[in-house]
mmCIF file of C-alpha atoms and ligand atoms in Angstrom:
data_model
loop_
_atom_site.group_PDB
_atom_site.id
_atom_site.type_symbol
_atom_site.label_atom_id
_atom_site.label_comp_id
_atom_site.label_asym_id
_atom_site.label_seq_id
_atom_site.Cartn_x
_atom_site.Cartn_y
_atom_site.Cartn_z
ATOM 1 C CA UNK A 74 -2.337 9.998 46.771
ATOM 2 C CA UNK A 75 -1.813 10.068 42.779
ATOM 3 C CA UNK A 76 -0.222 6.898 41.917
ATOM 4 C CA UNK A 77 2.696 6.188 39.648
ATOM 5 C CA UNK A 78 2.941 8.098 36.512
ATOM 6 C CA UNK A 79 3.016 5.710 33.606
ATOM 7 C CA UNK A 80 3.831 6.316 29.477
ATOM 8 C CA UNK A 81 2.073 3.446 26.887
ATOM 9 C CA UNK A 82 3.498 4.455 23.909
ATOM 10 C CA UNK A 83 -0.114 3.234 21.969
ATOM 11 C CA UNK A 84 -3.810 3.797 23.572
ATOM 12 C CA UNK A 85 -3.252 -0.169 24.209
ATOM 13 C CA UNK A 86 -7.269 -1.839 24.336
ATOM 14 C CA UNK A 87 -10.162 -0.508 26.444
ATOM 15 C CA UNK A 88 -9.850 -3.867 28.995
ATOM 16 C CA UNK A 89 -6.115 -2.879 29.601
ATOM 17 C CA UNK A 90 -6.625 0.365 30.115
ATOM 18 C CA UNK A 91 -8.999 -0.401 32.933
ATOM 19 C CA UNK A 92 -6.548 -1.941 34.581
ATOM 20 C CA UNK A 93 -3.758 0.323 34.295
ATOM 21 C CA UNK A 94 -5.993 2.994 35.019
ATOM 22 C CA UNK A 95 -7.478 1.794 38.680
ATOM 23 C CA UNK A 96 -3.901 3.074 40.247
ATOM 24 C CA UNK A 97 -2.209 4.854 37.803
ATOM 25 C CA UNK A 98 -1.611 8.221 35.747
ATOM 26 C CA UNK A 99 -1.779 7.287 32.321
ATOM 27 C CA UNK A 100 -0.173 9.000 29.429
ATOM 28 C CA UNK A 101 -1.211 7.250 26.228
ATOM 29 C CA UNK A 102 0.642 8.445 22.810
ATOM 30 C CA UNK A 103 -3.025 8.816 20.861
ATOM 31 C CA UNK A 104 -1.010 9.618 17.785
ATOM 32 C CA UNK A 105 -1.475 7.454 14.253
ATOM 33 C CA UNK A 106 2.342 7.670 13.674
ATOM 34 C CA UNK A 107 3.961 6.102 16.164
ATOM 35 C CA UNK A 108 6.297 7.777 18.954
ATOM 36 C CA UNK A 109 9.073 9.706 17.168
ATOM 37 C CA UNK A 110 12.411 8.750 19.586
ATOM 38 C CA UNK A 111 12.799 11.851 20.597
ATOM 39 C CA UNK A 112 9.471 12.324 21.784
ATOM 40 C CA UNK A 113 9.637 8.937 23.572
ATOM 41 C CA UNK A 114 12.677 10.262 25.364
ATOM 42 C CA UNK A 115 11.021 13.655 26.229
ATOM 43 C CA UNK A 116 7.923 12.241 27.874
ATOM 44 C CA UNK A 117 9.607 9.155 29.567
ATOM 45 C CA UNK A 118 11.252 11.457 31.909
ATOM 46 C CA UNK A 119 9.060 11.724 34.849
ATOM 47 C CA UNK A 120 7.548 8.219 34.464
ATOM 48 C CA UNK A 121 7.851 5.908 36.490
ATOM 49 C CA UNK A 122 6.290 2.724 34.030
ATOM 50 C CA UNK A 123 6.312 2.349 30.682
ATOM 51 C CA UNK A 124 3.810 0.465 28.787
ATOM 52 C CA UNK A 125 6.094 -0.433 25.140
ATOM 53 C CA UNK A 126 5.878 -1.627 21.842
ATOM 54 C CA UNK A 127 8.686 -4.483 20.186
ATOM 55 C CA UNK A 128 9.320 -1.287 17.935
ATOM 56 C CA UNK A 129 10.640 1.080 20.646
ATOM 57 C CA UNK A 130 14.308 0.615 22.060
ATOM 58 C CA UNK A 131 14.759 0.179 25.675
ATOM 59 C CA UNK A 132 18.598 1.075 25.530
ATOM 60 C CA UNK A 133 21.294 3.088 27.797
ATOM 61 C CA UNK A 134 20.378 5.773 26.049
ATOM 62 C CA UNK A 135 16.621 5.728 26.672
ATOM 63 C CA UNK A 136 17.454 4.601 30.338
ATOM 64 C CA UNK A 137 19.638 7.672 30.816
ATOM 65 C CA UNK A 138 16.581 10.182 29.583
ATOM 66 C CA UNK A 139 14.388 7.661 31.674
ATOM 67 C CA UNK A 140 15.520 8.254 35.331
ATOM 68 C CA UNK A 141 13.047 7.589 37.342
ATOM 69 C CA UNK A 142 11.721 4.916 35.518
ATOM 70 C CA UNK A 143 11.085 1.399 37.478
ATOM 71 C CA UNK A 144 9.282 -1.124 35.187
ATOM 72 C CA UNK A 145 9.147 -1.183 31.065
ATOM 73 C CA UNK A 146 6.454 -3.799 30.159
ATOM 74 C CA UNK A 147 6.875 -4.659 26.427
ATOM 75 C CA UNK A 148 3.502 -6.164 24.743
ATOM 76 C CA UNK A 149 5.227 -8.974 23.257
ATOM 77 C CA UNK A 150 6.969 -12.265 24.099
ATOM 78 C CA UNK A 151 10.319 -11.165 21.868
ATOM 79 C CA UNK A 152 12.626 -8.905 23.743
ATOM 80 C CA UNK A 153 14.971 -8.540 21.706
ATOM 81 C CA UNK A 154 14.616 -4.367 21.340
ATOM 82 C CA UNK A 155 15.215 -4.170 25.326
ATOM 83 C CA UNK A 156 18.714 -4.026 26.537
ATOM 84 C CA UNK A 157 17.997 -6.463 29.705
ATOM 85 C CA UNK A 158 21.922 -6.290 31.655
ATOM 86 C CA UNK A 159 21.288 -2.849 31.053
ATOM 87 C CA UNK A 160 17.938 -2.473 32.415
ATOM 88 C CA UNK A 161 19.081 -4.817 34.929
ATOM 89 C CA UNK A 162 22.601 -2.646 36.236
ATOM 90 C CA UNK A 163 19.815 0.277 36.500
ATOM 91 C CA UNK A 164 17.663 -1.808 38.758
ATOM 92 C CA UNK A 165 14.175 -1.446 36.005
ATOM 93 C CA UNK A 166 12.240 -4.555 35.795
ATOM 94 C CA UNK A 167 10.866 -6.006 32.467
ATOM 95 C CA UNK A 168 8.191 -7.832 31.360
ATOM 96 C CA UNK A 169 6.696 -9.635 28.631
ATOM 97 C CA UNK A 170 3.698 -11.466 27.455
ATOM 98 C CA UNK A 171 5.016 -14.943 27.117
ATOM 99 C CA UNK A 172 2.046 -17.793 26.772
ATOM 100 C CA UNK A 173 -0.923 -15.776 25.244
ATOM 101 C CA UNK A 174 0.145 -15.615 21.796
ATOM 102 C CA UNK A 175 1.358 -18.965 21.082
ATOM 103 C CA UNK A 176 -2.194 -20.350 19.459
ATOM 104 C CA UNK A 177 -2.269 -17.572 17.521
ATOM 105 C CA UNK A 178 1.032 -17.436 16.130
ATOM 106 C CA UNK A 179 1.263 -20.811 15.398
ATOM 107 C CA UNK A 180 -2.406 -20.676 13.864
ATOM 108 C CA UNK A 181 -0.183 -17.593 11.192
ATOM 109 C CA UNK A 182 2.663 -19.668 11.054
ATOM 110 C CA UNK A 183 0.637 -22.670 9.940
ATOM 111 C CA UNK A 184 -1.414 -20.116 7.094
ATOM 112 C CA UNK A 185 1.957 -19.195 5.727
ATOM 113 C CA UNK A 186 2.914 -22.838 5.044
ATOM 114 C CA UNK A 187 -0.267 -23.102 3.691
ATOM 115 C CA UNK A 188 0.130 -20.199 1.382
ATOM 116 C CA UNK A 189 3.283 -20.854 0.484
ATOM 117 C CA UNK A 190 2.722 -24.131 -0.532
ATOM 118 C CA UNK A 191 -0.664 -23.739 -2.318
ATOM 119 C CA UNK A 192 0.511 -20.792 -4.059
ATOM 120 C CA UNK A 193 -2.590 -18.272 -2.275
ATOM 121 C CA UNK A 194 -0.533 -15.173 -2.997
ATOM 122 C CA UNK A 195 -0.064 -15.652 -6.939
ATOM 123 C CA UNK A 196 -4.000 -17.455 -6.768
ATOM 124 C CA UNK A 197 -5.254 -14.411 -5.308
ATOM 125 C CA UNK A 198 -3.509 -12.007 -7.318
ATOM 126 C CA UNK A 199 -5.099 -13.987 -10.478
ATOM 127 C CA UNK A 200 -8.578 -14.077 -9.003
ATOM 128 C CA UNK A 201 -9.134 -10.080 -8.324
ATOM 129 C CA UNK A 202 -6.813 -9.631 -11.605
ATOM 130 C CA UNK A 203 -9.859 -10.376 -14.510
ATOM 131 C CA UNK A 204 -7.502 -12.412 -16.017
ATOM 132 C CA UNK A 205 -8.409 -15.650 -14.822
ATOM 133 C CA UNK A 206 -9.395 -17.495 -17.872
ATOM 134 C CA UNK A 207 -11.560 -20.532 -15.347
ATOM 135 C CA UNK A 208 -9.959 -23.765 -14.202
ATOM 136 C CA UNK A 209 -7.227 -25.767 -15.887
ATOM 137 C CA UNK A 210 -5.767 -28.840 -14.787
ATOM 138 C CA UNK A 211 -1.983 -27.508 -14.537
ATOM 139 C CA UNK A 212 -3.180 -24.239 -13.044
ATOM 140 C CA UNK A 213 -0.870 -22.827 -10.328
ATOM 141 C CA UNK A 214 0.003 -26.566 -8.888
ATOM 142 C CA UNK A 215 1.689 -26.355 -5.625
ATOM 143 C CA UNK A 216 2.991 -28.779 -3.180
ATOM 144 C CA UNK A 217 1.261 -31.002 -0.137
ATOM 145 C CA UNK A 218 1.119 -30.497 3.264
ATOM 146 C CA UNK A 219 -0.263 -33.084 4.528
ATOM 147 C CA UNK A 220 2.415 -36.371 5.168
ATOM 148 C CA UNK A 221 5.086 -34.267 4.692
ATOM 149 C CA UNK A 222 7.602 -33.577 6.787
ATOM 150 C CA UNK A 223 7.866 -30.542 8.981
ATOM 151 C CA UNK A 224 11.322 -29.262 10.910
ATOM 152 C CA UNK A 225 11.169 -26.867 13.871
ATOM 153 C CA UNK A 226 13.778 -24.773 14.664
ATOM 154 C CA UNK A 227 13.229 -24.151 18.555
ATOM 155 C CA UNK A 228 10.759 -25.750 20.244
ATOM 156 C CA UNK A 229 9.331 -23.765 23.003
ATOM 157 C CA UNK A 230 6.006 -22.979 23.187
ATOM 158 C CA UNK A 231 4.933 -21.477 19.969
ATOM 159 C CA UNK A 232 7.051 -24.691 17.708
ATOM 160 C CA UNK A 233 5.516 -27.110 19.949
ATOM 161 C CA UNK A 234 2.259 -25.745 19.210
ATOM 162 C CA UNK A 235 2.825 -26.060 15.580
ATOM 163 C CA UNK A 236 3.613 -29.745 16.060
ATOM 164 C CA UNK A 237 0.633 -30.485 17.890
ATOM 165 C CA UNK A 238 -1.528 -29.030 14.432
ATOM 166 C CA UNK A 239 1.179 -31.318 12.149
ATOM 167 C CA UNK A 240 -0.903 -34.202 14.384
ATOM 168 C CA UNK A 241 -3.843 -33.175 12.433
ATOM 169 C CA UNK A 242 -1.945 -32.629 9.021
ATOM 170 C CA UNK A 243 -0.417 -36.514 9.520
ATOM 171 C CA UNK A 244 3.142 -35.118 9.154
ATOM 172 C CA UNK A 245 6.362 -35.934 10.382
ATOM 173 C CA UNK A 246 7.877 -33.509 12.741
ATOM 174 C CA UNK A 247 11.413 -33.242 13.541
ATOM 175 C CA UNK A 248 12.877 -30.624 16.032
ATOM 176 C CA UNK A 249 16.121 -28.436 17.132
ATOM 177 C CA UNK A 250 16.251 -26.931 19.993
ATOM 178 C CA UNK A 251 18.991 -25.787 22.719
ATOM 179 C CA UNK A 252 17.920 -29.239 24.846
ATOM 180 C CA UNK A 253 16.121 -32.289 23.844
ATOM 181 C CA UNK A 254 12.715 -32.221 25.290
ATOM 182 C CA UNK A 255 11.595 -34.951 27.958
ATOM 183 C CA UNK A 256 10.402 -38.251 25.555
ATOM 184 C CA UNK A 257 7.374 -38.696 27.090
ATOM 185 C CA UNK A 258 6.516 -35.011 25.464
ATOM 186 C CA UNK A 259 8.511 -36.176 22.331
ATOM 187 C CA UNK A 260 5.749 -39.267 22.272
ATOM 188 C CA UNK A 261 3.267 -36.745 22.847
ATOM 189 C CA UNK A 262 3.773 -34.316 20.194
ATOM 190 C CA UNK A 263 5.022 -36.944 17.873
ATOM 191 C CA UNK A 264 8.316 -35.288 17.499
ATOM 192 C CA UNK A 265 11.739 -36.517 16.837
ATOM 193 C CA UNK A 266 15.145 -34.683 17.239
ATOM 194 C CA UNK A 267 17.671 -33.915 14.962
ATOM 195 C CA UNK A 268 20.592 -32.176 14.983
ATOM 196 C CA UNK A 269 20.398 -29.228 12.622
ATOM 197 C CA UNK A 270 21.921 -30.122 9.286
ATOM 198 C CA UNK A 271 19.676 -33.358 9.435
ATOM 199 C CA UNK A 272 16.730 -31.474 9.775
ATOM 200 C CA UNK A 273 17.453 -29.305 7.387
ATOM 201 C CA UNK A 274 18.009 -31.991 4.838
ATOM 202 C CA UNK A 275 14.934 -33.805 5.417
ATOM 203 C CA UNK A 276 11.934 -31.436 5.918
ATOM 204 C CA UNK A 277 10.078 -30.520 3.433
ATOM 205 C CA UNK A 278 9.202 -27.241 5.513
ATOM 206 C CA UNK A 279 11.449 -25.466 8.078
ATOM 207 C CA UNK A 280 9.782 -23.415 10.900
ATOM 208 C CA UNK A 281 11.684 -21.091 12.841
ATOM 209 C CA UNK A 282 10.867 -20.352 16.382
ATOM 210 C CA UNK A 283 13.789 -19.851 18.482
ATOM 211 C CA UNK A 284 14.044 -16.345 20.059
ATOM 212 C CA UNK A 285 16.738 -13.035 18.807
ATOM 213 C CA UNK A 286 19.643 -13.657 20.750
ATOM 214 C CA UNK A 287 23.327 -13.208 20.170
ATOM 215 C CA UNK A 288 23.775 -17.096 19.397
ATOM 216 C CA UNK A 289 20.397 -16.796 16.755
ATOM 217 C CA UNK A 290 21.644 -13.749 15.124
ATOM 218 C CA UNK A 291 21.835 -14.505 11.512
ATOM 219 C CA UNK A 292 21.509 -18.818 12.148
ATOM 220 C CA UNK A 293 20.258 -19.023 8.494
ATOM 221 C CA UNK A 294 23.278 -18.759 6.538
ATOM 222 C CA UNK A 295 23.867 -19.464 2.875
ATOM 223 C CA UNK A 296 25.457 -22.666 3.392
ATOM 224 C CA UNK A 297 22.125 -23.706 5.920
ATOM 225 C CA UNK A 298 19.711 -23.032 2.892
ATOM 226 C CA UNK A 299 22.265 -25.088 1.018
ATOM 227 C CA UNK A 300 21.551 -28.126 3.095
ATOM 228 C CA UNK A 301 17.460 -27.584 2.819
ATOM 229 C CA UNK A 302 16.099 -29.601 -0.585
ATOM 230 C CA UNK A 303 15.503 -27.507 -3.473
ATOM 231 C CA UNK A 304 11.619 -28.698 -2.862
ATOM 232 C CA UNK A 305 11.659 -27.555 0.395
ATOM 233 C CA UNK A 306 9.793 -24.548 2.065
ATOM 234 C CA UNK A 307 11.259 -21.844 4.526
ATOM 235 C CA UNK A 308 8.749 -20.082 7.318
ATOM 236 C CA UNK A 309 9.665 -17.720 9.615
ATOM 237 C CA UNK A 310 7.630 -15.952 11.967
ATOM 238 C CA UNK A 311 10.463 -15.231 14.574
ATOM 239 C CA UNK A 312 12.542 -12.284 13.851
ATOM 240 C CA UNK A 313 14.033 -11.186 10.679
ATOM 241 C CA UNK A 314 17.883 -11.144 12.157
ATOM 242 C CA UNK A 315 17.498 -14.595 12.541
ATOM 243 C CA UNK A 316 18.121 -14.794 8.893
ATOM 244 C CA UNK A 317 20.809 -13.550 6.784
ATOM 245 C CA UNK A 318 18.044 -12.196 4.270
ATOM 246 C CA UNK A 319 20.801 -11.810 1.729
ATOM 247 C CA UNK A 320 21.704 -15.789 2.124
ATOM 248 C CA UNK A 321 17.777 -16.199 1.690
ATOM 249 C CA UNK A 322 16.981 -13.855 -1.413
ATOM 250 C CA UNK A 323 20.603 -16.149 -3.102
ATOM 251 C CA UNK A 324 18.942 -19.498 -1.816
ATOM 252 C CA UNK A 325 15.638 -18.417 -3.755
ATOM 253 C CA UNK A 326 17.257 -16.918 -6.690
ATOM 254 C CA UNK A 327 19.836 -20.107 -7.181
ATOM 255 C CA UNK A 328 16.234 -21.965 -6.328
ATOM 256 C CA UNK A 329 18.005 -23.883 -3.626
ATOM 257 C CA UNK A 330 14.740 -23.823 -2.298
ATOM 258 C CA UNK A 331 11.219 -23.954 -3.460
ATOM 259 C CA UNK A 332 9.895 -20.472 -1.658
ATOM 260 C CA UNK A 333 9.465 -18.609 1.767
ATOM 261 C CA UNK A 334 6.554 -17.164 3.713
ATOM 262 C CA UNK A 335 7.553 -14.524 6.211
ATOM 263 C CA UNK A 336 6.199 -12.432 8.749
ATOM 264 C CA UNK A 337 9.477 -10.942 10.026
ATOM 265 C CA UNK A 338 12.142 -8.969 8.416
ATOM 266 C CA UNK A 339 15.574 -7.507 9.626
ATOM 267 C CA UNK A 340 15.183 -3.979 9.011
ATOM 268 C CA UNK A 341 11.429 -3.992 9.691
ATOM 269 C CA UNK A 342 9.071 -2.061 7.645
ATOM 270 C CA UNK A 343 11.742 -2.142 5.256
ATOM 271 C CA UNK A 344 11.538 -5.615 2.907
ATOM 272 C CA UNK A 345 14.198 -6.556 0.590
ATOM 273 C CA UNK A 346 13.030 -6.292 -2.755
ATOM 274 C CA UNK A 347 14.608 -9.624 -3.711
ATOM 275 C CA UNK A 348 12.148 -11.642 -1.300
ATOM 276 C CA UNK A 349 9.223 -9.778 -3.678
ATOM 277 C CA UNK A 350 9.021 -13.210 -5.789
ATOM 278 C CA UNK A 351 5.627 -15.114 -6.729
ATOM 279 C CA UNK A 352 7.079 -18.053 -4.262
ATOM 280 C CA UNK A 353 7.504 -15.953 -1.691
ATOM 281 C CA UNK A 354 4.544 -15.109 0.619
ATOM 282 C CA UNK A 355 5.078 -11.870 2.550
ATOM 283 C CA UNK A 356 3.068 -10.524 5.709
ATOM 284 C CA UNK A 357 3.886 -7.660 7.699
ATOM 285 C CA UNK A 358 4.556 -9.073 11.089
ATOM 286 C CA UNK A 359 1.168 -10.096 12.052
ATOM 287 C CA UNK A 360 1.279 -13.502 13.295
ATOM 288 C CA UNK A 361 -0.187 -12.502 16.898
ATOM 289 C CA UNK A 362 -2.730 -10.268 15.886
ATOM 290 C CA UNK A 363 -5.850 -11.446 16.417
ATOM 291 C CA UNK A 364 -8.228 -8.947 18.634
ATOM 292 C CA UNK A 365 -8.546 -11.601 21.347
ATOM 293 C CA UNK A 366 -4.763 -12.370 21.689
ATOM 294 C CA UNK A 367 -3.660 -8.588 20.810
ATOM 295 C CA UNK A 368 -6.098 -7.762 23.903
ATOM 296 C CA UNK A 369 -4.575 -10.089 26.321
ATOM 297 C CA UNK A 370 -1.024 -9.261 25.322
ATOM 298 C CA UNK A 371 -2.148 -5.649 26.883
ATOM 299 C CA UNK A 372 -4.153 -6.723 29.507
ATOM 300 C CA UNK A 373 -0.852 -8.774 31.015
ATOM 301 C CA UNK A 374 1.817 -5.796 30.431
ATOM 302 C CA UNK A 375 -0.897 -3.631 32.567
ATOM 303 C CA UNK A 376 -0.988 -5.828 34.867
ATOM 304 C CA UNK A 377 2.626 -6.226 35.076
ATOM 305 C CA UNK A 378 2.506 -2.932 35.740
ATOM 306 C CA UNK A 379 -0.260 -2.621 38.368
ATOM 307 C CA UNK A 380 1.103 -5.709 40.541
ATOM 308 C CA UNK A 381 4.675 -3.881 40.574
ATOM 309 C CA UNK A 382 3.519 -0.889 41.956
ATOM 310 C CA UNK A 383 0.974 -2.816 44.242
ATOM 311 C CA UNK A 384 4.039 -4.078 45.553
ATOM 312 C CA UNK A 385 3.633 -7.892 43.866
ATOM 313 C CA UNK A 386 6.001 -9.896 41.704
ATOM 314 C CA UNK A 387 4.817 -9.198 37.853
ATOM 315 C CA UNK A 388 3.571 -12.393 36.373
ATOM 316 C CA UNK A 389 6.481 -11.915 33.832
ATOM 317 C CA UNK A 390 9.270 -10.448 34.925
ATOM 318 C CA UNK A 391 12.069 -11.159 33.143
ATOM 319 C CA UNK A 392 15.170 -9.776 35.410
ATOM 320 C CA UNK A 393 13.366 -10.732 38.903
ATOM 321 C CA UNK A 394 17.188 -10.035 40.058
ATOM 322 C CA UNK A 395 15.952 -6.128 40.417
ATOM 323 C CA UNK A 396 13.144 -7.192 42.741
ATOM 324 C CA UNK A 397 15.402 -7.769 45.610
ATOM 325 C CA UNK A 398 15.727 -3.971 46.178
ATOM 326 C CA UNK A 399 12.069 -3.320 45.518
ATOM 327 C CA UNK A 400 10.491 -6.075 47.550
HETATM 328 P P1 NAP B 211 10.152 -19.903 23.772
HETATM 329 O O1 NAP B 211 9.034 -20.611 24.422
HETATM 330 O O2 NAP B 211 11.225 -19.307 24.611
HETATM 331 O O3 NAP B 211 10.790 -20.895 22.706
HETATM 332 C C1 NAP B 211 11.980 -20.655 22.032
HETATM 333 C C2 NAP B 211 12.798 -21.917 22.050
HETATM 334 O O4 NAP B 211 13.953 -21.737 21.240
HETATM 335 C C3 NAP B 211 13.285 -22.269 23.474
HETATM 336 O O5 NAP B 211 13.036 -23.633 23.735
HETATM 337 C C4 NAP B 211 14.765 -21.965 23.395
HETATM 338 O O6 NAP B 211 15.538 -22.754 24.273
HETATM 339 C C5 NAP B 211 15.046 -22.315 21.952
HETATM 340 N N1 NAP B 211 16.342 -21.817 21.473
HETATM 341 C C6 NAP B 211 17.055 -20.754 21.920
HETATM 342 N N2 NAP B 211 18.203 -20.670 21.229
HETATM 343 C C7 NAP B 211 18.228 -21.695 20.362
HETATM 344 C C8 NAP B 211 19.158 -22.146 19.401
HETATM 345 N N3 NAP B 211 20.317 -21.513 19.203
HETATM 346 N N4 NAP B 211 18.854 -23.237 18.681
HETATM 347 C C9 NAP B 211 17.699 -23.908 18.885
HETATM 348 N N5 NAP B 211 16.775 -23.535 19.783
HETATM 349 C C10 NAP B 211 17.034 -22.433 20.500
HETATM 350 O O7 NAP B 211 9.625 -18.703 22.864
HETATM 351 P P2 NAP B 211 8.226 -18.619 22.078
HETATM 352 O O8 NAP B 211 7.204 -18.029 22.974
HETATM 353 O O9 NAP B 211 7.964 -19.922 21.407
HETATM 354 O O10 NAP B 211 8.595 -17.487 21.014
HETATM 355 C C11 NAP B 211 9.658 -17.650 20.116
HETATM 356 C C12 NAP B 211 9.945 -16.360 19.386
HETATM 357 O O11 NAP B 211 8.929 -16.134 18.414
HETATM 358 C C13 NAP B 211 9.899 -15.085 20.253
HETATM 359 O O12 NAP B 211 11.113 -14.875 20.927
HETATM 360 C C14 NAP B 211 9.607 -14.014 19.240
HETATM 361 O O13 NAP B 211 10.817 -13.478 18.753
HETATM 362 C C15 NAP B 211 8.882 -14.755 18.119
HETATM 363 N N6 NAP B 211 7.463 -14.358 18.001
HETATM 364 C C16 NAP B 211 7.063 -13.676 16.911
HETATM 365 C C17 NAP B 211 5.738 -13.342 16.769
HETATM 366 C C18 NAP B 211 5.274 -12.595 15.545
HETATM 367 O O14 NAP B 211 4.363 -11.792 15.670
HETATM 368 N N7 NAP B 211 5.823 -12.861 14.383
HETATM 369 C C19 NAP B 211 4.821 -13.659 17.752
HETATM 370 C C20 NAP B 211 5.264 -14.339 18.874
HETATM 371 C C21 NAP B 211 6.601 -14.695 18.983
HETATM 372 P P3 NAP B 211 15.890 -22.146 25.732
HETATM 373 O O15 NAP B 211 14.586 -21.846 26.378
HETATM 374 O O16 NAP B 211 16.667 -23.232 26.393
HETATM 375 O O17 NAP B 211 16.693 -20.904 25.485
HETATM 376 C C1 GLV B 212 5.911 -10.542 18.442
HETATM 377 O O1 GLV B 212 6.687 -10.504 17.522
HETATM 378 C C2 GLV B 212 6.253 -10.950 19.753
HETATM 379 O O2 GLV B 212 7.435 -11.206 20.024
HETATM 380 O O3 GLV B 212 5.331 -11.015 20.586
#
């Protein structure tokens, strides 16, 4: 019998399509562009999985065109483009690929506090640019990582792995998150809560993990960059809406703070030509993708897939709620 008829919206990695392929009818979208939304909505229609992207929006509306779909696995951790109640109320499971990434994206987060601080963007710029004129002794002097002190805003997996590499740097760390942590992993990670205007005042660089949610939406406020010191450095490798980028680009112009290095943006590709500044390191929303992690990311959404048509409980659902009438 032909098994389920699934959509992955990118030709996904060899090892993942291995496993999505032993039970499964695979559509992949092979194109360079990515899925136009009204081709997604076309070709969704007589799938019953979808394998997704953080860029594609799993709303009512693509539920409606997407009838007799039963799972959407997104290849990332952030969910934020999927509408989960609504998924939910339509009895489609989700899944994500919490766990795999969080080396890696602490590994980018920790390069952009590096960059930022040793000024890599404007040194590189100088070094292809012929104009480098050979060393001087006030030559593009940045700031110290090492001893200082570094704030986490959220620490769930990916902010405590950045503490555990502050171990290394001998820094201070000081955390935010929704709960304070058990102390015996505060000892471990050498980690000390504060509540967030405290942090903010006394890091010397500000790392933002906490997920999109309604309550994150736009956390970083003009009045929050206020409280950071005008030394200080801002990193964010969450999402973009997590910031009020126009509170940001003021903070940097008004040098309330020293400089930024992001990875996320709110109207991804777009960037806001006011973060464009020499103290500002930019990246286009890479922090997971290294080949090793990028593959496993895909190998788990297919295999979210494959268990929840083998009749399993996906590793990662998200809204195991819909399983009841599946199981
Ligand atoms: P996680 O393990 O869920 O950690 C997030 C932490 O933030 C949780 O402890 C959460 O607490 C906490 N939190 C939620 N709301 C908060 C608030 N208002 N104030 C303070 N803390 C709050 O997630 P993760 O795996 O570390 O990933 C974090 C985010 O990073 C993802 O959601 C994604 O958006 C982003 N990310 C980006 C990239 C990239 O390529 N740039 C790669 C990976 C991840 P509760 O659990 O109690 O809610
Ligand atoms: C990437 O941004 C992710 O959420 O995995």
């Amino acid at each position: 019998m032909p098994g389920p008829k699934i959509l992955a919206t990118r030709p996904l990695f060899e090892d993942a399509r291995s496993i999505l392929q032993e039970k499964c009818q695979v559509e992949y979208w092979r194109e360079p562009e990515r899925i136009p939304r009204e081709e997604l909505l076309a070709r969704v229609q007589d799938k019953q999985g979808l394998v997704c992207l953080l860029t594609e929006r799993i709303d009512e509306a693509f539920l409606r065109a997407a009838s007799q779909l039963r799972i959407v696995a997104n290849v990332a951790v952030g969910f934020d483009n999927i509408d989960l109640p609504a998924c939910t109320k339509r009895g489609v499971a989700a899944t994500n690929t919490p766990g795999v990434l969080d080396e890696t994206t602490a590994d980018f987060a920790w390069t952009l506090m590096m960059a930022v601080a040793r000024r890599l963007g404007e040194g590189e710029a100088l070094a292809r640019s012929g104009k480098w004129t050979g060393w001087d002794l006030d030559q593009l002097v940045g700031a110290d990582v090492w001893g200082k002190t570094l704030g986490l805003v959220g620490f769930g997996r990916i902010g405590r792995a950045m503490a555990r590499r502050a171990g290394g740097f001998r820094m201070k760390v000081l955390y935010i998150d929704v709960r304070r942590v058990p102390e015996d992993l505060e000892k471990e990670l050498n980690a000390e809560y504060r509540d967030m205007d405290t942090l903010l005042a006394q890091s010397d660089f500000v790392s933002v993990h906490v997920p999109l949610l309604a309550e994150t939406q736009r956390l970083f406020t003009t009045a929050r960059f206020a409280r950071m010191k005008p030394t200080a450095f801002f990193i964010n490798t969450a999402r973009g809406s997590v910031v009020d980028e126009a509170a940001l680009v003021h903070a940097l112009e008004t040098k309330k703070i020293a400089g930024a290095a992001l990875d996320v943006y709110e109207k991804e590709p777009f960037i806001n030509a006011g973060l464009k500044r020499p103290n500002v390191v930019l990246a286009p929303h890479i922090a997971s993708a290294s080949l090793e992690t990028r593959t496993k990311m895909t190998c788990i959404a297919a295999t979210n897939i494959r268990d929840f048509f083998d009749g399993k409980r996906p590793a990662n659902i998200m809204n195991p709620e819909v399983l009841k009438t599946t199981e």
